[in-house]
Amino acid sequence: MQLYNYFRSSASYRVRIALALKGLDYDYIAVHLQRNEQFAESYAAMSPARLVPLLKDDDKLVTQSLAIIEYLDETHPNPPLLPGDAQARARIRALALDIACEIHPLNNLRVLRYLVKDLKVSEDDKNRWYRHWVETGLEVVEQRLAGSAATGRFCHGDAPTLADVVLVPQIHNARRFDCRLDHVPTVMRIFEACMALDAFAKTQPSACPDAA
């Protein structure tokens, strides 16, 4: 397998975590978003959206981080990232989507670039935009996690699931933009539990080969 990704991309980090949790080997292929390498014709031919990550598994191309992770979960089911019954899997997916659909798209690099270059938003206002959506979005996640359904060390039970795989990269980005996190203690407790595992720690942005 080959993973086309960028060290700072939270969507890419999700897939790196999932691959590590499943113990799967892959070739790390860097696509540097700040240098616009995603717009190269050779990459655009594989990913029309010109986004990362992209997983190449033999002759199969899979895009979108959550689709990639579910593909890996179906083709390499152990350990499962979507365990349990239908209700449990729905809860895990909902937690993941609270981040992947409600927070992350508003703070994607192309959105931030548009705010600054096209709408002429100041750097301070861009950062205010980022912090607002991250801080309010994580508050929703906190409320879900702190509710009666929350049990165990991680987002759902005592083993990492898709929800944890999506949560951790968002916290890394939140810290990079100095977001307030003291209002989400359950989120941060789970984040620390995840970061104690090699699958999360050894795939974080600072550990990537293109981070230099």
PDB file of C-alpha atoms in Angstrom:
ATOM      1  CA  MET A   1       0.000   0.000   0.000  1.00  0.00           C
ATOM      2  CA  GLN A   2       0.979   3.600  -0.611  1.00  0.00           C
ATOM      3  CA  LEU A   3      -0.355   6.547   1.359  1.00  0.00           C
ATOM      4  CA  TYR A   4      -0.224   9.939  -0.323  1.00  0.00           C
ATOM      5  CA  ASN A   5      -0.436  12.433   2.514  1.00  0.00           C
ATOM      6  CA  TYR A   6       0.883  15.578   4.168  1.00  0.00           C
ATOM      7  CA  PHE A   7       2.321  15.624   7.676  1.00  0.00           C
ATOM      8  CA  ARG A   8       0.183  18.541   8.867  1.00  0.00           C
ATOM      9  CA  SER A   9      -3.076  17.324   7.343  1.00  0.00           C
ATOM     10  CA  SER A  10      -5.366  16.104  10.103  1.00  0.00           C
ATOM     11  CA  ALA A  11      -7.229  13.905   7.606  1.00  0.00           C
ATOM     12  CA  SER A  12      -3.908  12.280   6.679  1.00  0.00           C
ATOM     13  CA  TYR A  13      -3.037  11.801  10.350  1.00  0.00           C
ATOM     14  CA  ARG A  14      -6.312   9.912  10.825  1.00  0.00           C
ATOM     15  CA  VAL A  15      -5.321   7.362   8.210  1.00  0.00           C
ATOM     16  CA  ARG A  16      -1.774   7.024   9.560  1.00  0.00           C
ATOM     17  CA  ILE A  17      -3.245   6.203  12.979  1.00  0.00           C
ATOM     18  CA  ALA A  18      -5.620   3.630  11.527  1.00  0.00           C
ATOM     19  CA  LEU A  19      -2.829   1.935   9.576  1.00  0.00           C
ATOM     20  CA  ALA A  20      -0.671   1.844  12.717  1.00  0.00           C
ATOM     21  CA  LEU A  21      -3.457   0.447  14.905  1.00  0.00           C
ATOM     22  CA  LYS A  22      -3.898  -2.362  12.399  1.00  0.00           C
ATOM     23  CA  GLY A  23      -0.161  -2.955  12.067  1.00  0.00           C
ATOM     24  CA  LEU A  24      -0.190  -2.397   8.309  1.00  0.00           C
ATOM     25  CA  ASP A  25       2.940  -1.458   6.380  1.00  0.00           C
ATOM     26  CA  TYR A  26       2.780   1.184   3.669  1.00  0.00           C
ATOM     27  CA  ASP A  27       4.948   3.515   1.635  1.00  0.00           C
ATOM     28  CA  TYR A  28       4.755   7.103   2.867  1.00  0.00           C
ATOM     29  CA  ILE A  29       4.457   9.472  -0.109  1.00  0.00           C
ATOM     30  CA  ALA A  30       4.488  13.157   0.786  1.00  0.00           C
ATOM     31  CA  VAL A  31       2.246  15.638  -1.016  1.00  0.00           C
ATOM     32  CA  HIS A  32       3.237  19.067   0.285  1.00  0.00           C
ATOM     33  CA  LEU A  33       0.086  21.185   0.387  1.00  0.00           C
ATOM     34  CA  GLN A  34       1.864  24.458   1.153  1.00  0.00           C
ATOM     35  CA  ARG A  35       3.947  23.972  -2.012  1.00  0.00           C
ATOM     36  CA  ASN A  36       0.777  23.145  -4.000  1.00  0.00           C
ATOM     37  CA  GLU A  37       2.029  19.682  -4.942  1.00  0.00           C
ATOM     38  CA  GLN A  38      -1.593  18.479  -4.840  1.00  0.00           C
ATOM     39  CA  PHE A  39      -2.204  20.425  -8.072  1.00  0.00           C
ATOM     40  CA  ALA A  40       0.394  18.477 -10.081  1.00  0.00           C
ATOM     41  CA  GLU A  41      -1.189  16.741 -13.066  1.00  0.00           C
ATOM     42  CA  SER A  42       0.109  13.339 -11.988  1.00  0.00           C
ATOM     43  CA  TYR A  43      -1.606  13.650  -8.595  1.00  0.00           C
ATOM     44  CA  ALA A  44      -4.779  15.241  -9.946  1.00  0.00           C
ATOM     45  CA  ALA A  45      -5.155  12.241 -12.259  1.00  0.00           C
ATOM     46  CA  MET A  46      -5.514  10.036  -9.166  1.00  0.00           C
ATOM     47  CA  SER A  47      -7.392  12.521  -6.962  1.00  0.00           C
ATOM     48  CA  PRO A  48      -9.641  14.883  -8.949  1.00  0.00           C
ATOM     49  CA  ALA A  49     -10.440  16.813  -5.756  1.00  0.00           C
ATOM     50  CA  ARG A  50      -6.692  17.412  -5.308  1.00  0.00           C
ATOM     51  CA  LEU A  51      -6.928  16.560  -1.637  1.00  0.00           C
ATOM     52  CA  VAL A  52      -5.034  14.293   0.744  1.00  0.00           C
ATOM     53  CA  PRO A  53      -5.005  11.576   1.878  1.00  0.00           C
ATOM     54  CA  LEU A  54      -5.178   9.038  -0.921  1.00  0.00           C
ATOM     55  CA  LEU A  55      -4.575   5.335  -0.384  1.00  0.00           C
ATOM     56  CA  LYS A  56      -3.321   3.138  -3.236  1.00  0.00           C
ATOM     57  CA  ASP A  57      -3.810  -0.544  -2.528  1.00  0.00           C
ATOM     58  CA  ASP A  58      -2.523  -2.513  -5.523  1.00  0.00           C
ATOM     59  CA  ASP A  59      -4.662  -1.136  -8.371  1.00  0.00           C
ATOM     60  CA  LYS A  60      -7.319   0.361  -6.073  1.00  0.00           C
ATOM     61  CA  LEU A  61      -7.437   4.074  -5.237  1.00  0.00           C
ATOM     62  CA  VAL A  62      -9.394   5.199  -2.177  1.00  0.00           C
ATOM     63  CA  THR A  63      -9.924   8.841  -1.229  1.00  0.00           C
ATOM     64  CA  GLN A  64     -11.512  10.656   1.740  1.00  0.00           C
ATOM     65  CA  SER A  65     -10.068   9.751   5.124  1.00  0.00           C
ATOM     66  CA  LEU A  66     -13.201   8.209   6.651  1.00  0.00           C
ATOM     67  CA  ALA A  67     -13.829   6.115   3.542  1.00  0.00           C
ATOM     68  CA  ILE A  68     -10.206   4.965   3.619  1.00  0.00           C
ATOM     69  CA  ILE A  69     -10.473   3.994   7.282  1.00  0.00           C
ATOM     70  CA  GLU A  70     -13.689   2.050   6.734  1.00  0.00           C
ATOM     71  CA  TYR A  71     -12.073   0.354   3.718  1.00  0.00           C
ATOM     72  CA  LEU A  72      -9.163  -0.686   5.946  1.00  0.00           C
ATOM     73  CA  ASP A  73     -11.583  -1.871   8.620  1.00  0.00           C
ATOM     74  CA  GLU A  74     -13.412  -4.066   6.125  1.00  0.00           C
ATOM     75  CA  THR A  75     -10.301  -5.460   4.438  1.00  0.00           C
ATOM     76  CA  HIS A  76      -8.260  -5.849   7.645  1.00  0.00           C
ATOM     77  CA  PRO A  77     -10.915  -6.271  10.367  1.00  0.00           C
ATOM     78  CA  ASN A  78      -8.617  -6.754  13.377  1.00  0.00           C
ATOM     79  CA  PRO A  79      -8.534  -4.814  15.564  1.00  0.00           C
ATOM     80  CA  PRO A  80     -11.941  -3.384  14.620  1.00  0.00           C
ATOM     81  CA  LEU A  81     -12.347   0.396  14.565  1.00  0.00           C
ATOM     82  CA  LEU A  82     -16.126   0.092  14.374  1.00  0.00           C
ATOM     83  CA  PRO A  83     -16.921  -2.594  16.966  1.00  0.00           C
ATOM     84  CA  GLY A  84     -20.132  -3.571  18.670  1.00  0.00           C
ATOM     85  CA  ASP A  85     -23.752  -3.600  17.561  1.00  0.00           C
ATOM     86  CA  ALA A  86     -25.495  -1.196  15.204  1.00  0.00           C
ATOM     87  CA  GLN A  87     -26.205   1.328  17.967  1.00  0.00           C
ATOM     88  CA  ALA A  88     -22.589   1.334  19.152  1.00  0.00           C
ATOM     89  CA  ARG A  89     -21.292   1.802  15.616  1.00  0.00           C
ATOM     90  CA  ALA A  90     -23.758   4.633  15.038  1.00  0.00           C
ATOM     91  CA  ARG A  91     -22.492   6.392  18.184  1.00  0.00           C
ATOM     92  CA  ILE A  92     -18.868   5.991  17.094  1.00  0.00           C
ATOM     93  CA  ARG A  93     -19.646   7.304  13.613  1.00  0.00           C
ATOM     94  CA  ALA A  94     -21.607  10.241  15.041  1.00  0.00           C
ATOM     95  CA  LEU A  95     -18.670  11.274  17.230  1.00  0.00           C
ATOM     96  CA  ALA A  96     -16.312  11.022  14.261  1.00  0.00           C
ATOM     97  CA  LEU A  97     -18.663  13.024  12.044  1.00  0.00           C
ATOM     98  CA  ASP A  98     -19.082  15.723  14.705  1.00  0.00           C
ATOM     99  CA  ILE A  99     -15.431  16.473  13.988  1.00  0.00           C
ATOM    100  CA  ALA A 100     -14.922  15.398  10.385  1.00  0.00           C
ATOM    101  CA  CYS A 101     -18.058  17.144   9.056  1.00  0.00           C
ATOM    102  CA  GLU A 102     -18.844  19.919  11.540  1.00  0.00           C
ATOM    103  CA  ILE A 103     -15.384  21.203  12.551  1.00  0.00           C
ATOM    104  CA  HIS A 104     -12.704  20.148  10.082  1.00  0.00           C
ATOM    105  CA  PRO A 105     -14.192  21.440   6.779  1.00  0.00           C
ATOM    106  CA  LEU A 106     -14.470  24.993   8.143  1.00  0.00           C
ATOM    107  CA  ASN A 107     -10.781  24.984   9.029  1.00  0.00           C
ATOM    108  CA  ASN A 108      -9.316  23.178   6.038  1.00  0.00           C
ATOM    109  CA  LEU A 109      -6.273  24.812   4.421  1.00  0.00           C
ATOM    110  CA  ARG A 110      -8.185  25.723   1.252  1.00  0.00           C
ATOM    111  CA  VAL A 111     -10.894  27.454   3.320  1.00  0.00           C
ATOM    112  CA  LEU A 112      -8.339  29.432   5.314  1.00  0.00           C
ATOM    113  CA  ARG A 113      -6.556  30.393   2.084  1.00  0.00           C
ATOM    114  CA  TYR A 114      -9.834  31.615   0.594  1.00  0.00           C
ATOM    115  CA  LEU A 115     -10.576  33.716   3.664  1.00  0.00           C
ATOM    116  CA  VAL A 116      -7.208  35.451   3.427  1.00  0.00           C
ATOM    117  CA  LYS A 117      -6.529  35.652  -0.318  1.00  0.00           C
ATOM    118  CA  ASP A 118     -10.021  36.152  -1.745  1.00  0.00           C
ATOM    119  CA  LEU A 119     -12.016  37.713   1.080  1.00  0.00           C
ATOM    120  CA  LYS A 120      -9.023  39.694   2.402  1.00  0.00           C
ATOM    121  CA  VAL A 121      -9.628  38.585   5.983  1.00  0.00           C
ATOM    122  CA  SER A 122      -6.809  39.594   8.317  1.00  0.00           C
ATOM    123  CA  GLU A 123      -4.555  36.993   9.909  1.00  0.00           C
ATOM    124  CA  ASP A 124      -6.063  37.780  13.321  1.00  0.00           C
ATOM    125  CA  ASP A 125      -9.616  37.386  12.044  1.00  0.00           C
ATOM    126  CA  LYS A 126      -8.697  34.162  10.247  1.00  0.00           C
ATOM    127  CA  ASN A 127      -7.385  32.766  13.523  1.00  0.00           C
ATOM    128  CA  ARG A 128     -10.522  33.949  15.336  1.00  0.00           C
ATOM    129  CA  TRP A 129     -12.587  32.075  12.723  1.00  0.00           C
ATOM    130  CA  TYR A 130     -10.527  28.938  13.280  1.00  0.00           C
ATOM    131  CA  ARG A 131     -10.766  29.070  17.066  1.00  0.00           C
ATOM    132  CA  HIS A 132     -14.502  29.772  17.077  1.00  0.00           C
ATOM    133  CA  TRP A 133     -15.437  26.689  15.063  1.00  0.00           C
ATOM    134  CA  VAL A 134     -12.955  24.397  16.823  1.00  0.00           C
ATOM    135  CA  GLU A 135     -13.857  25.511  20.342  1.00  0.00           C
ATOM    136  CA  THR A 136     -17.637  25.414  19.823  1.00  0.00           C
ATOM    137  CA  GLY A 137     -17.457  22.155  17.871  1.00  0.00           C
ATOM    138  CA  LEU A 138     -15.373  20.424  20.520  1.00  0.00           C
ATOM    139  CA  GLU A 139     -17.866  21.567  23.141  1.00  0.00           C
ATOM    140  CA  VAL A 140     -20.499  19.448  21.376  1.00  0.00           C
ATOM    141  CA  VAL A 141     -18.125  16.477  21.361  1.00  0.00           C
ATOM    142  CA  GLU A 142     -17.453  17.030  25.059  1.00  0.00           C
ATOM    143  CA  GLN A 143     -21.154  16.961  25.854  1.00  0.00           C
ATOM    144  CA  ARG A 144     -21.569  13.684  23.973  1.00  0.00           C
ATOM    145  CA  LEU A 145     -18.542  12.098  25.647  1.00  0.00           C
ATOM    146  CA  ALA A 146     -19.391  13.313  29.142  1.00  0.00           C
ATOM    147  CA  GLY A 147     -22.929  11.929  28.907  1.00  0.00           C
ATOM    148  CA  SER A 148     -24.195   8.713  30.413  1.00  0.00           C
ATOM    149  CA  ALA A 149     -23.147   6.710  27.339  1.00  0.00           C
ATOM    150  CA  ALA A 150     -19.459   7.486  27.900  1.00  0.00           C
ATOM    151  CA  THR A 151     -17.600   4.577  29.452  1.00  0.00           C
ATOM    152  CA  GLY A 152     -14.027   3.390  29.359  1.00  0.00           C
ATOM    153  CA  ARG A 153     -10.679   4.994  28.599  1.00  0.00           C
ATOM    154  CA  PHE A 154     -11.469   6.030  25.045  1.00  0.00           C
ATOM    155  CA  CYS A 155     -14.375   7.541  23.153  1.00  0.00           C
ATOM    156  CA  HIS A 156     -16.248   4.238  23.216  1.00  0.00           C
ATOM    157  CA  GLY A 157     -14.958   1.631  25.624  1.00  0.00           C
ATOM    158  CA  ASP A 158     -11.427   0.537  26.424  1.00  0.00           C
ATOM    159  CA  ALA A 159      -9.994   0.301  22.912  1.00  0.00           C
ATOM    160  CA  PRO A 160      -9.522   3.030  20.298  1.00  0.00           C
ATOM    161  CA  THR A 161     -12.197   3.331  17.630  1.00  0.00           C
ATOM    162  CA  LEU A 162     -12.855   5.503  14.600  1.00  0.00           C
ATOM    163  CA  ALA A 163     -13.949   8.267  16.968  1.00  0.00           C
ATOM    164  CA  ASP A 164     -10.527   8.413  18.658  1.00  0.00           C
ATOM    165  CA  VAL A 165      -8.755   8.237  15.309  1.00  0.00           C
ATOM    166  CA  VAL A 166     -10.605  11.406  14.238  1.00  0.00           C
ATOM    167  CA  LEU A 167     -10.454  13.189  17.602  1.00  0.00           C
ATOM    168  CA  VAL A 168      -6.696  13.176  18.147  1.00  0.00           C
ATOM    169  CA  PRO A 169      -5.659  15.003  14.935  1.00  0.00           C
ATOM    170  CA  GLN A 170      -8.217  17.721  15.638  1.00  0.00           C
ATOM    171  CA  ILE A 171      -6.689  18.353  19.065  1.00  0.00           C
ATOM    172  CA  HIS A 172      -3.222  18.588  17.529  1.00  0.00           C
ATOM    173  CA  ASN A 173      -4.495  21.264  15.159  1.00  0.00           C
ATOM    174  CA  ALA A 174      -6.369  23.026  17.947  1.00  0.00           C
ATOM    175  CA  ARG A 175      -3.157  23.317  19.939  1.00  0.00           C
ATOM    176  CA  ARG A 176      -1.288  24.621  16.907  1.00  0.00           C
ATOM    177  CA  PHE A 177      -3.769  27.498  16.640  1.00  0.00           C
ATOM    178  CA  ASP A 178      -3.845  28.129  20.423  1.00  0.00           C
ATOM    179  CA  CYS A 179      -7.477  27.133  20.830  1.00  0.00           C
ATOM    180  CA  ARG A 180      -8.993  27.037  24.286  1.00  0.00           C
ATOM    181  CA  LEU A 181      -9.264  23.447  25.516  1.00  0.00           C
ATOM    182  CA  ASP A 182      -9.898  23.788  29.241  1.00  0.00           C
ATOM    183  CA  HIS A 183     -13.654  23.586  28.605  1.00  0.00           C
ATOM    184  CA  VAL A 184     -13.410  20.024  27.254  1.00  0.00           C
ATOM    185  CA  PRO A 185     -11.843  17.929  30.055  1.00  0.00           C
ATOM    186  CA  THR A 186     -13.277  14.605  28.888  1.00  0.00           C
ATOM    187  CA  VAL A 187     -11.972  15.213  25.374  1.00  0.00           C
ATOM    188  CA  MET A 188      -8.523  15.987  26.751  1.00  0.00           C
ATOM    189  CA  ARG A 189      -8.511  12.949  29.056  1.00  0.00           C
ATOM    190  CA  ILE A 190      -9.210  10.727  26.060  1.00  0.00           C
ATOM    191  CA  PHE A 191      -6.618  12.561  23.970  1.00  0.00           C
ATOM    192  CA  GLU A 192      -3.933  11.848  26.584  1.00  0.00           C
ATOM    193  CA  ALA A 193      -4.964   8.188  26.761  1.00  0.00           C
ATOM    194  CA  CYS A 194      -4.608   7.925  22.985  1.00  0.00           C
ATOM    195  CA  MET A 195      -1.235   9.668  22.894  1.00  0.00           C
ATOM    196  CA  ALA A 196       0.128   7.090  25.333  1.00  0.00           C
ATOM    197  CA  LEU A 197      -0.194   4.557  22.484  1.00  0.00           C
ATOM    198  CA  ASP A 198       2.483   4.243  19.793  1.00  0.00           C
ATOM    199  CA  ALA A 199      -0.115   4.192  17.011  1.00  0.00           C
ATOM    200  CA  PHE A 200      -1.017   7.791  17.857  1.00  0.00           C
ATOM    201  CA  ALA A 201       2.337   9.095  19.096  1.00  0.00           C
ATOM    202  CA  LYS A 202       4.575   7.698  16.360  1.00  0.00           C
ATOM    203  CA  THR A 203       2.354   8.906  13.514  1.00  0.00           C
ATOM    204  CA  GLN A 204       1.845  12.457  14.753  1.00  0.00           C
ATOM    205  CA  PRO A 205       2.871  15.321  12.451  1.00  0.00           C
ATOM    206  CA  SER A 206       6.221  16.012  14.110  1.00  0.00           C
ATOM    207  CA  ALA A 207       7.264  12.370  13.591  1.00  0.00           C
ATOM    208  CA  CYS A 208       6.581  12.346   9.832  1.00  0.00           C
ATOM    209  CA  PRO A 209       9.409  12.257   7.287  1.00  0.00           C
ATOM    210  CA  ASP A 210       8.176  15.427   5.541  1.00  0.00           C
ATOM    211  CA  ALA A 211       7.963  17.415   8.792  1.00  0.00           C
ATOM    212  CA  ALA A 212      11.567  18.649   8.510  1.00  0.00           C
TER     213      ALA A 212
END
